[in-house]
Tab-separated table of C-alpha atoms and ligand atoms in Angstrom:
chain	number	residue	atom	x	y	z
I	1	MET	CA	-31.052	-4.798	11.176
I	2	LEU	CA	-27.363	-5.790	11.225
I	3	THR	CA	-25.047	-3.173	9.729
I	4	CYS	CA	-21.352	-3.775	9.194
I	5	VAL	CA	-18.730	-1.026	9.084
I	6	ALA	CA	-15.118	-1.701	8.035
I	7	LYS	CA	-12.075	0.465	7.452
I	8	ALA	CA	-8.611	-0.421	6.073
I	9	PRO	CA	-5.488	1.637	5.343
I	10	ALA	CA	-3.422	2.189	2.216
I	11	LYS	CA	0.214	1.154	2.054
I	12	VAL	CA	3.425	2.726	0.879
I	13	ILE	CA	6.699	0.960	0.194
I	14	LEU	CA	9.303	2.822	2.251
I	15	ILE	CA	12.392	1.021	0.992
I	16	GLY	CA	13.080	-1.819	-1.441
I	17	GLU	CA	10.611	-1.553	-4.353
I	18	HIS	CA	11.949	-3.161	-7.521
I	19	TRP	CA	14.780	-4.863	-5.598
I	20	VAL	CA	12.058	-6.927	-3.901
I	21	VAL	CA	11.079	-8.363	-7.293
I	22	HIS	CA	14.611	-9.799	-7.548
I	23	GLY	CA	14.776	-11.378	-4.121
I	24	SER	CA	15.847	-8.747	-1.613
I	25	ARG	CA	13.555	-7.359	1.090
I	26	ALA	CA	11.250	-4.361	1.211
I	27	ILE	CA	9.837	-2.371	4.115
I	28	ALA	CA	6.276	-1.167	3.705
I	29	ALA	CA	3.961	0.660	6.068
I	30	ALA	CA	0.280	1.326	6.458
I	31	VAL	CA	-0.618	5.010	6.105
I	32	SER	CA	-3.651	6.961	7.301
I	33	VAL	CA	-5.556	7.084	4.013
I	34	TYR	CA	-8.485	4.706	4.065
I	35	ALA	CA	-11.023	2.585	2.239
I	36	ARG	CA	-14.342	2.027	4.023
I	37	ALA	CA	-17.269	-0.342	3.611
I	38	VAL	CA	-20.766	-0.287	5.034
I	39	GLY	CA	-22.796	-3.453	4.558
I	40	ARG	CA	-26.197	-4.882	5.396
I	41	PRO	CA	-28.107	-8.046	4.604
I	42	VAL	CA	-30.465	-8.184	1.604
I	43	GLU	CA	-32.785	-10.820	0.138
I	44	SER	CA	-30.774	-11.693	-2.974
I	45	GLY	CA	-27.623	-10.884	-4.925
I	46	ILE	CA	-24.358	-9.401	-3.674
I	47	ILE	CA	-24.905	-5.760	-4.433
I	48	VAL	CA	-21.775	-3.607	-4.313
I	49	SER	CA	-21.764	0.108	-4.928
I	50	SER	CA	-18.491	1.959	-5.400
I	51	ARG	CA	-18.387	5.717	-4.889
I	52	GLU	CA	-15.092	6.024	-6.774
I	53	LEU	CA	-16.115	3.922	-9.768
I	54	GLY	CA	-19.588	5.473	-9.748
I	55	LEU	CA	-21.288	2.111	-10.170
I	56	THR	CA	-23.595	-0.315	-8.433
I	57	GLU	CA	-23.671	-3.938	-9.520
I	58	ASP	CA	-24.543	-7.436	-8.492
I	59	ILE	CA	-21.033	-8.877	-8.363
I	60	THR	CA	-22.289	-12.454	-8.807
I	61	LYS	CA	-22.760	-11.406	-12.468
I	62	CYS	CA	-19.010	-10.662	-12.514
I	63	ARG	CA	-19.030	-7.536	-14.673
I	64	HIS	CA	-16.614	-4.924	-13.272
I	65	LEU	CA	-16.005	-6.217	-9.767
I	66	CYS	CA	-15.080	-9.838	-10.419
I	67	ASN	CA	-12.263	-9.433	-7.913
I	68	LEU	CA	-14.721	-8.956	-5.029
I	69	TRP	CA	-16.903	-11.814	-6.266
I	70	ARG	CA	-13.784	-14.005	-5.994
I	71	SER	CA	-13.314	-12.905	-2.354
I	72	ALA	CA	-16.964	-13.692	-1.575
I	73	GLN	CA	-16.630	-17.137	-3.160
I	74	TYR	CA	-13.438	-17.778	-1.218
I	75	ILE	CA	-15.019	-16.841	2.128
I	76	ALA	CA	-18.094	-19.000	1.444
I	77	SER	CA	-15.894	-21.943	0.422
I	78	ILE	CA	-13.942	-21.743	3.687
I	79	VAL	CA	-17.161	-22.387	5.656
I	80	SER	CA	-18.495	-24.866	3.044
I	81	ARG	CA	-21.488	-22.745	2.133
I	82	SER	CA	-22.842	-21.099	-1.002
I	83	PRO	CA	-22.190	-17.354	-1.160
I	84	TRP	CA	-24.878	-15.453	0.795
I	85	PRO	CA	-26.654	-12.247	-0.249
I	86	ALA	CA	-25.402	-8.881	0.998
I	87	SER	CA	-25.341	-5.222	0.064
I	88	ILE	CA	-22.027	-3.397	0.556
I	89	ARG	CA	-21.210	0.239	-0.181
I	90	ILE	CA	-17.545	1.096	-0.656
I	91	GLU	CA	-15.800	4.450	-0.415
I	92	SER	CA	-12.064	4.998	-0.723
I	93	ASP	CA	-9.834	8.032	-0.305
I	94	ILE	CA	-6.815	6.117	-1.627
I	95	PRO	CA	-5.531	7.400	-4.992
I	96	VAL	CA	-6.094	4.742	-7.664
I	97	GLY	CA	-3.158	3.483	-9.733
I	98	ALA	CA	-0.635	5.275	-7.549
I	99	GLY	CA	1.012	2.203	-6.004
I	100	MET	CA	-0.763	2.710	-2.673
I	101	GLY	CA	-2.689	-0.537	-2.669
I	102	SER	CA	-6.181	0.890	-3.215
I	103	SER	CA	-7.591	-2.322	-4.731
I	104	ALA	CA	-6.191	-4.363	-1.839
I	105	ALA	CA	-7.661	-2.059	0.834
I	106	VAL	CA	-11.057	-2.197	-0.924
I	107	ALA	CA	-10.843	-6.000	-1.018
I	108	VAL	CA	-9.957	-6.053	2.695
I	109	VAL	CA	-12.971	-3.968	3.765
I	110	PHE	CA	-15.304	-5.850	1.431
I	111	SER	CA	-14.092	-9.245	2.725
I	112	ALA	CA	-14.334	-8.209	6.377
I	113	CYS	CA	-17.926	-6.985	5.981
I	114	TYR	CA	-19.005	-9.851	3.765
I	115	ALA	CA	-17.729	-12.426	6.276
I	116	LEU	CA	-19.362	-10.632	9.201
I	117	LEU	CA	-22.735	-10.393	7.437
I	118	GLY	CA	-22.606	-14.163	6.852
I	119	GLY	CA	-21.938	-14.835	10.523
I	120	VAL	CA	-18.308	-15.764	9.810
I	121	LYS	CA	-15.559	-14.364	12.054
I	122	PRO	CA	-13.568	-11.836	9.972
I	123	SER	CA	-10.193	-12.982	11.344
I	124	VAL	CA	-6.977	-11.434	10.040
I	125	GLU	CA	-6.034	-14.709	8.355
I	126	LEU	CA	-9.375	-15.015	6.550
I	127	VAL	CA	-9.537	-11.366	5.456
I	128	LEU	CA	-5.927	-11.348	4.301
I	129	ARG	CA	-6.394	-14.473	2.172
I	130	ALA	CA	-9.772	-13.435	0.769
I	131	ALA	CA	-8.289	-10.069	-0.241
I	132	TYR	CA	-5.339	-11.848	-1.860
I	133	GLU	CA	-7.800	-13.827	-3.998
I	134	ALA	CA	-9.247	-10.501	-5.205
I	135	GLU	CA	-5.763	-9.132	-5.863
I	136	LYS	CA	-4.940	-12.089	-8.099
I	137	VAL	CA	-7.918	-11.148	-10.294
I	138	VAL	CA	-6.700	-7.529	-10.533
I	139	HIS	CA	-2.926	-8.007	-10.794
I	140	GLY	CA	-2.302	-11.550	-12.047
I	141	ASN	CA	0.565	-12.629	-9.823
I	142	PRO	CA	0.861	-10.032	-7.064
I	143	SER	CA	3.533	-10.298	-4.392
I	144	GLY	CA	0.833	-10.018	-1.696
I	145	ILE	CA	2.465	-7.040	0.015
I	146	ASP	CA	-0.558	-4.736	-0.466
I	147	ASN	CA	-3.258	-6.883	1.138
I	148	THR	CA	-0.807	-7.930	3.886
I	149	VAL	CA	-0.002	-4.354	4.918
I	150	SER	CA	-3.639	-3.227	4.668
I	151	ALA	CA	-4.812	-6.119	6.852
I	152	LEU	CA	-1.989	-6.181	9.425
I	153	GLY	CA	-1.148	-2.468	9.516
I	154	GLY	CA	2.071	-1.117	11.054
I	155	PHE	CA	5.478	-1.649	9.463
I	156	ILE	CA	6.077	-4.841	7.496
I	157	VAL	CA	9.330	-6.368	6.282
I	158	TYR	CA	8.607	-8.360	3.193
I	159	ARG	CA	10.477	-10.852	1.080
I	160	ARG	CA	8.795	-12.768	-1.730
I	161	GLY	CA	7.845	-16.281	-0.676
I	162	GLU	CA	8.505	-15.658	3.020
I	163	LYS	CA	6.101	-14.963	5.847
I	164	PRO	CA	5.904	-11.169	6.300
I	165	ARG	CA	7.441	-9.842	9.507
I	166	ARG	CA	5.736	-7.042	11.429
I	167	LEU	CA	8.075	-4.594	13.178
I	168	GLU	CA	6.648	-3.808	16.598
I	169	ASN	CA	6.762	-0.599	18.657
I	170	ILE	CA	8.044	1.696	15.928
I	171	GLU	CA	7.645	5.376	16.562
I	172	LEU	CA	9.175	8.190	14.556
I	173	ARG	CA	8.252	11.048	16.833
I	174	ASP	CA	7.059	14.390	15.546
I	175	THR	CA	7.202	13.354	11.917
I	176	ARG	CA	4.641	13.155	9.150
I	177	LEU	CA	4.844	11.301	5.886
I	178	LEU	CA	3.857	13.377	2.875
I	179	ILE	CA	2.636	11.474	-0.151
I	180	ILE	CA	3.187	13.533	-3.259
I	181	ASP	CA	1.217	12.703	-6.365
I	182	THR	CA	3.030	13.882	-9.489
I	183	GLY	CA	-0.042	13.184	-11.616
I	184	VAL	CA	2.255	11.570	-14.198
I	185	PRO	CA	0.722	8.275	-15.361
I	186	ARG	CA	3.006	5.288	-15.260
I	187	SER	CA	2.997	1.593	-15.992
I	188	THR	CA	4.289	-0.761	-13.312
I	189	LYS	CA	5.044	-3.337	-16.008
I	190	THR	CA	7.237	-0.946	-18.039
I	191	ALA	CA	9.083	0.217	-14.926
I	192	VAL	CA	9.704	-3.341	-13.721
I	193	GLU	CA	11.025	-4.283	-17.185
I	194	ARG	CA	13.336	-1.281	-17.388
I	195	PHE	CA	14.756	-1.919	-13.927
I	196	SER	CA	15.210	-5.657	-14.587
I	197	LYS	CA	17.009	-4.997	-17.879
I	198	ARG	CA	19.517	-2.677	-16.206
I	199	LEU	CA	20.040	-5.106	-13.362
I	200	VAL	CA	20.947	-7.869	-15.834
I	201	GLU	CA	23.206	-5.501	-17.814
I	202	LEU	CA	25.097	-4.642	-14.648
I	203	ARG	CA	25.947	-8.347	-14.182
I	204	ASP	CA	28.103	-8.864	-11.052
I	205	LEU	CA	27.509	-5.229	-10.025
I	206	GLY	CA	23.749	-5.879	-10.166
I	207	ARG	CA	24.184	-8.802	-7.778
I	208	GLU	CA	26.268	-6.636	-5.467
I	209	LEU	CA	23.619	-3.915	-5.527
I	210	LEU	CA	20.989	-6.480	-4.518
I	211	SER	CA	22.990	-7.528	-1.492
I	212	LEU	CA	23.754	-3.868	-0.725
I	213	MET	CA	19.997	-3.218	-0.718
I	214	ASP	CA	19.508	-6.015	1.783
I	215	ARG	CA	22.037	-4.287	4.038
I	216	ILE	CA	20.317	-0.936	3.537
I	217	VAL	CA	17.078	-2.627	4.660
I	218	ASP	CA	18.882	-3.911	7.783
I	219	ARG	CA	20.106	-0.391	8.592
I	220	ALA	CA	16.619	0.991	7.913
I	221	ILE	CA	15.059	-1.510	10.332
I	222	GLU	CA	17.593	-0.442	12.974
I	223	ALA	CA	16.859	3.249	12.351
I	224	LEU	CA	13.123	2.602	12.728
I	225	GLN	CA	13.629	0.562	15.898
I	226	GLU	CA	15.791	3.334	17.349
I	227	GLY	CA	13.170	5.893	16.361
I	228	SER	CA	15.756	7.866	14.390
I	229	ALA	CA	13.982	9.871	11.698
I	230	THR	CA	17.293	11.447	10.692
I	231	ARG	CA	18.968	8.117	9.937
I	232	PHE	CA	15.870	6.712	8.331
I	233	GLY	CA	15.603	9.805	6.139
I	234	LEU	CA	19.208	9.373	5.034
I	235	LEU	CA	18.403	5.821	3.943
I	236	LEU	CA	15.331	7.008	2.041
I	237	ASP	CA	17.597	9.380	0.116
I	238	LEU	CA	20.139	6.635	-0.536
I	239	SER	CA	17.432	4.259	-1.797
I	240	HIS	CA	16.110	6.908	-4.126
I	241	GLY	CA	19.576	7.535	-5.550
I	242	LEU	CA	19.872	3.858	-6.445
I	243	LEU	CA	16.371	3.740	-7.972
I	244	ASN	CA	17.172	6.838	-9.999
I	245	SER	CA	20.354	5.273	-11.330
I	246	MET	CA	18.350	2.186	-12.316
I	247	GLY	CA	16.244	4.374	-14.610
I	248	VAL	CA	12.890	4.402	-12.799
I	249	SER	CA	12.700	8.029	-11.686
I	250	HIS	CA	11.082	10.874	-13.620
I	251	GLU	CA	11.662	14.617	-13.911
I	252	SER	CA	8.563	15.359	-11.859
I	253	LEU	CA	9.600	12.918	-9.136
I	254	GLU	CA	13.055	14.504	-9.055
I	255	GLU	CA	11.547	17.972	-8.712
I	256	ALA	CA	9.148	16.930	-5.937
I	257	ILE	CA	11.937	15.154	-4.061
I	258	HIS	CA	14.306	18.075	-4.493
I	259	ILE	CA	11.697	20.570	-3.213
I	260	SER	CA	10.910	18.346	-0.205
I	261	ARG	CA	14.560	18.071	0.790
I	262	ARG	CA	15.215	21.774	0.218
I	263	GLU	CA	12.306	22.722	2.494
I	264	GLY	CA	13.448	20.498	5.335
I	265	ALA	CA	12.411	16.847	4.815
I	266	TYR	CA	14.532	14.229	6.612
I	267	GLY	CA	14.502	12.286	3.338
I	268	ALA	CA	12.451	11.760	0.198
I	269	LYS	CA	12.172	9.173	-2.548
I	270	LEU	CA	9.911	7.715	-5.167
I	271	THR	CA	7.622	4.952	-3.928
I	272	GLY	CA	6.151	2.052	-5.879
I	273	ALA	CA	7.029	1.525	-9.503
I	274	GLY	CA	8.334	5.042	-10.298
I	275	MET	CA	8.616	6.653	-13.772
I	276	GLY	CA	5.814	8.938	-12.550
I	277	GLY	CA	3.239	8.199	-9.870
I	278	VAL	CA	4.009	9.041	-6.296
I	279	ALA	CA	6.889	10.174	-4.074
I	280	ILE	CA	7.136	10.171	-0.286
I	281	ALA	CA	8.847	12.647	2.023
I	282	LEU	CA	9.495	12.131	5.727
I	283	VAL	CA	9.113	15.558	7.251
I	284	PRO	CA	9.554	16.997	10.769
I	285	ARG	CA	6.127	18.115	11.998
I	286	ASP	CA	7.190	21.766	12.248
I	287	ARG	CA	8.288	21.798	8.587
I	288	VAL	CA	5.181	20.172	7.126
I	289	ALA	CA	3.351	23.392	6.219
I	290	ARG	CA	6.423	24.766	4.496
I	291	VAL	CA	7.170	21.624	2.456
I	292	ARG	CA	3.522	21.189	1.585
I	293	GLU	CA	3.119	24.755	0.401
I	294	ALA	CA	6.245	24.599	-1.773
I	295	LEU	CA	4.961	21.416	-3.409
I	296	THR	CA	1.368	22.518	-3.967
I	297	SER	CA	2.549	25.827	-5.447
I	298	ARG	CA	4.298	23.728	-8.130
I	299	GLY	CA	1.073	21.832	-8.814
I	300	TYR	CA	1.673	18.636	-6.841
I	301	ARG	CA	-1.178	17.069	-4.895
I	302	VAL	CA	-0.025	16.326	-1.354
I	303	LEU	CA	-1.525	13.957	1.212
I	304	GLU	CA	-0.343	14.335	4.793
I	305	THR	CA	-0.368	10.993	6.595
I	306	ASP	CA	0.596	9.143	9.742
I	307	LEU	CA	2.937	6.243	9.234
I	308	GLY	CA	2.464	2.706	10.573
I	309	VAL	CA	-1.237	3.061	11.431
I	310	LYS	CA	-3.193	0.022	12.529
I	311	GLY	CA	-4.650	-2.441	10.046
I	312	TYR	CA	-8.270	-3.096	9.193
I	313	SER	CA	-11.069	-2.799	11.704
I	314	VAL	CA	-14.592	-4.124	11.394
I	315	THR	CA	-17.589	-3.730	13.644
I	316	SER	CA	-21.245	-4.629	13.492
I	317	ILE	CA	-24.091	-2.511	14.712
I	318	GLN	CA	-27.477	-4.032	15.486
I	319	ASP	CA	-30.214	-1.494	14.756
I	320	HIS	CA	-33.658	-2.190	16.150
I	321	PRO	CA	-36.339	-0.858	13.816
U	401	MEV	C1	5.195	-1.640	-7.320
U	401	MEV	O1	4.292	-0.979	-6.430
U	401	MEV	C2	6.333	-2.243	-6.538
U	401	MEV	C3	7.313	-3.007	-7.387
U	401	MEV	O2	8.369	-3.446	-6.523
U	401	MEV	C4	6.689	-4.196	-8.094
U	401	MEV	C5	6.316	-5.344	-7.132
U	401	MEV	O3	6.812	-5.433	-5.992
U	401	MEV	O4	5.481	-6.207	-7.560
U	401	MEV	C6	7.940	-2.113	-8.455
């Protein structure tokens, strides 16, 4: 029997969240926290089981997982066929609702396996677009950054409405990225509204900040290309300062960031929408244990990740009964 196995990474926005909504660029990267899918053919239905949601359903009935049904329909339409039956089990280690693109990574692994089981080549282009269809069901009008980073992997420079650019050969030696979950719930919509309101109130200064952010992104790209964790860390700190002054930080984010810097991080900032959620800290490898311990002793959940990992992979295994 044909079995399909797929894996896709989560993403974090390194620099440029919020500003990206208003036209400047963001840099995002794939991190080593993964969603996985294992699929096999069945006689009827498209049966998806999700370990995290604790459910199994035939997605053609479009109950909870309408997003994945949309991906399946999209893939079938590309090859002018009706959707074919399949059974796909999904597991994900990516925190949900933390701005790390968990729904996009799940859609990527589902799409890759579903295509493969139907005899369709799971090319990057196909998987990326099929996952975007799923993201539209979940998020309405998403920028597309999450499915792009999960599919392509690496470091991506992103501007709304433009083709994403992948930065090649980036290596920040002897560093780890810590992802710090504050556990504080937040609403992306509220944060985006608060930020946008301040930006408008700042009038000409708001416009200047937007172009300043574009220059910070340029400097950040240079720092990455030079492999300078010190300079990149400085720019993470600077970006956080601006986000804080735009009203989208939170006491718990400030504490986590402060602890990370105090214990030796190159730089730390909120990532994603802010007002709770998740922070990131770029940490020299020999300081990781120390930073991690200081954070966990204050009750923060910490994920230690590699930055810029490769995008989705999918393989098929032919078992002979
Ligand atoms: C949320 O993860 C990132 C924001 O920039 C919103 C967006 O880009 O759609 C705050």
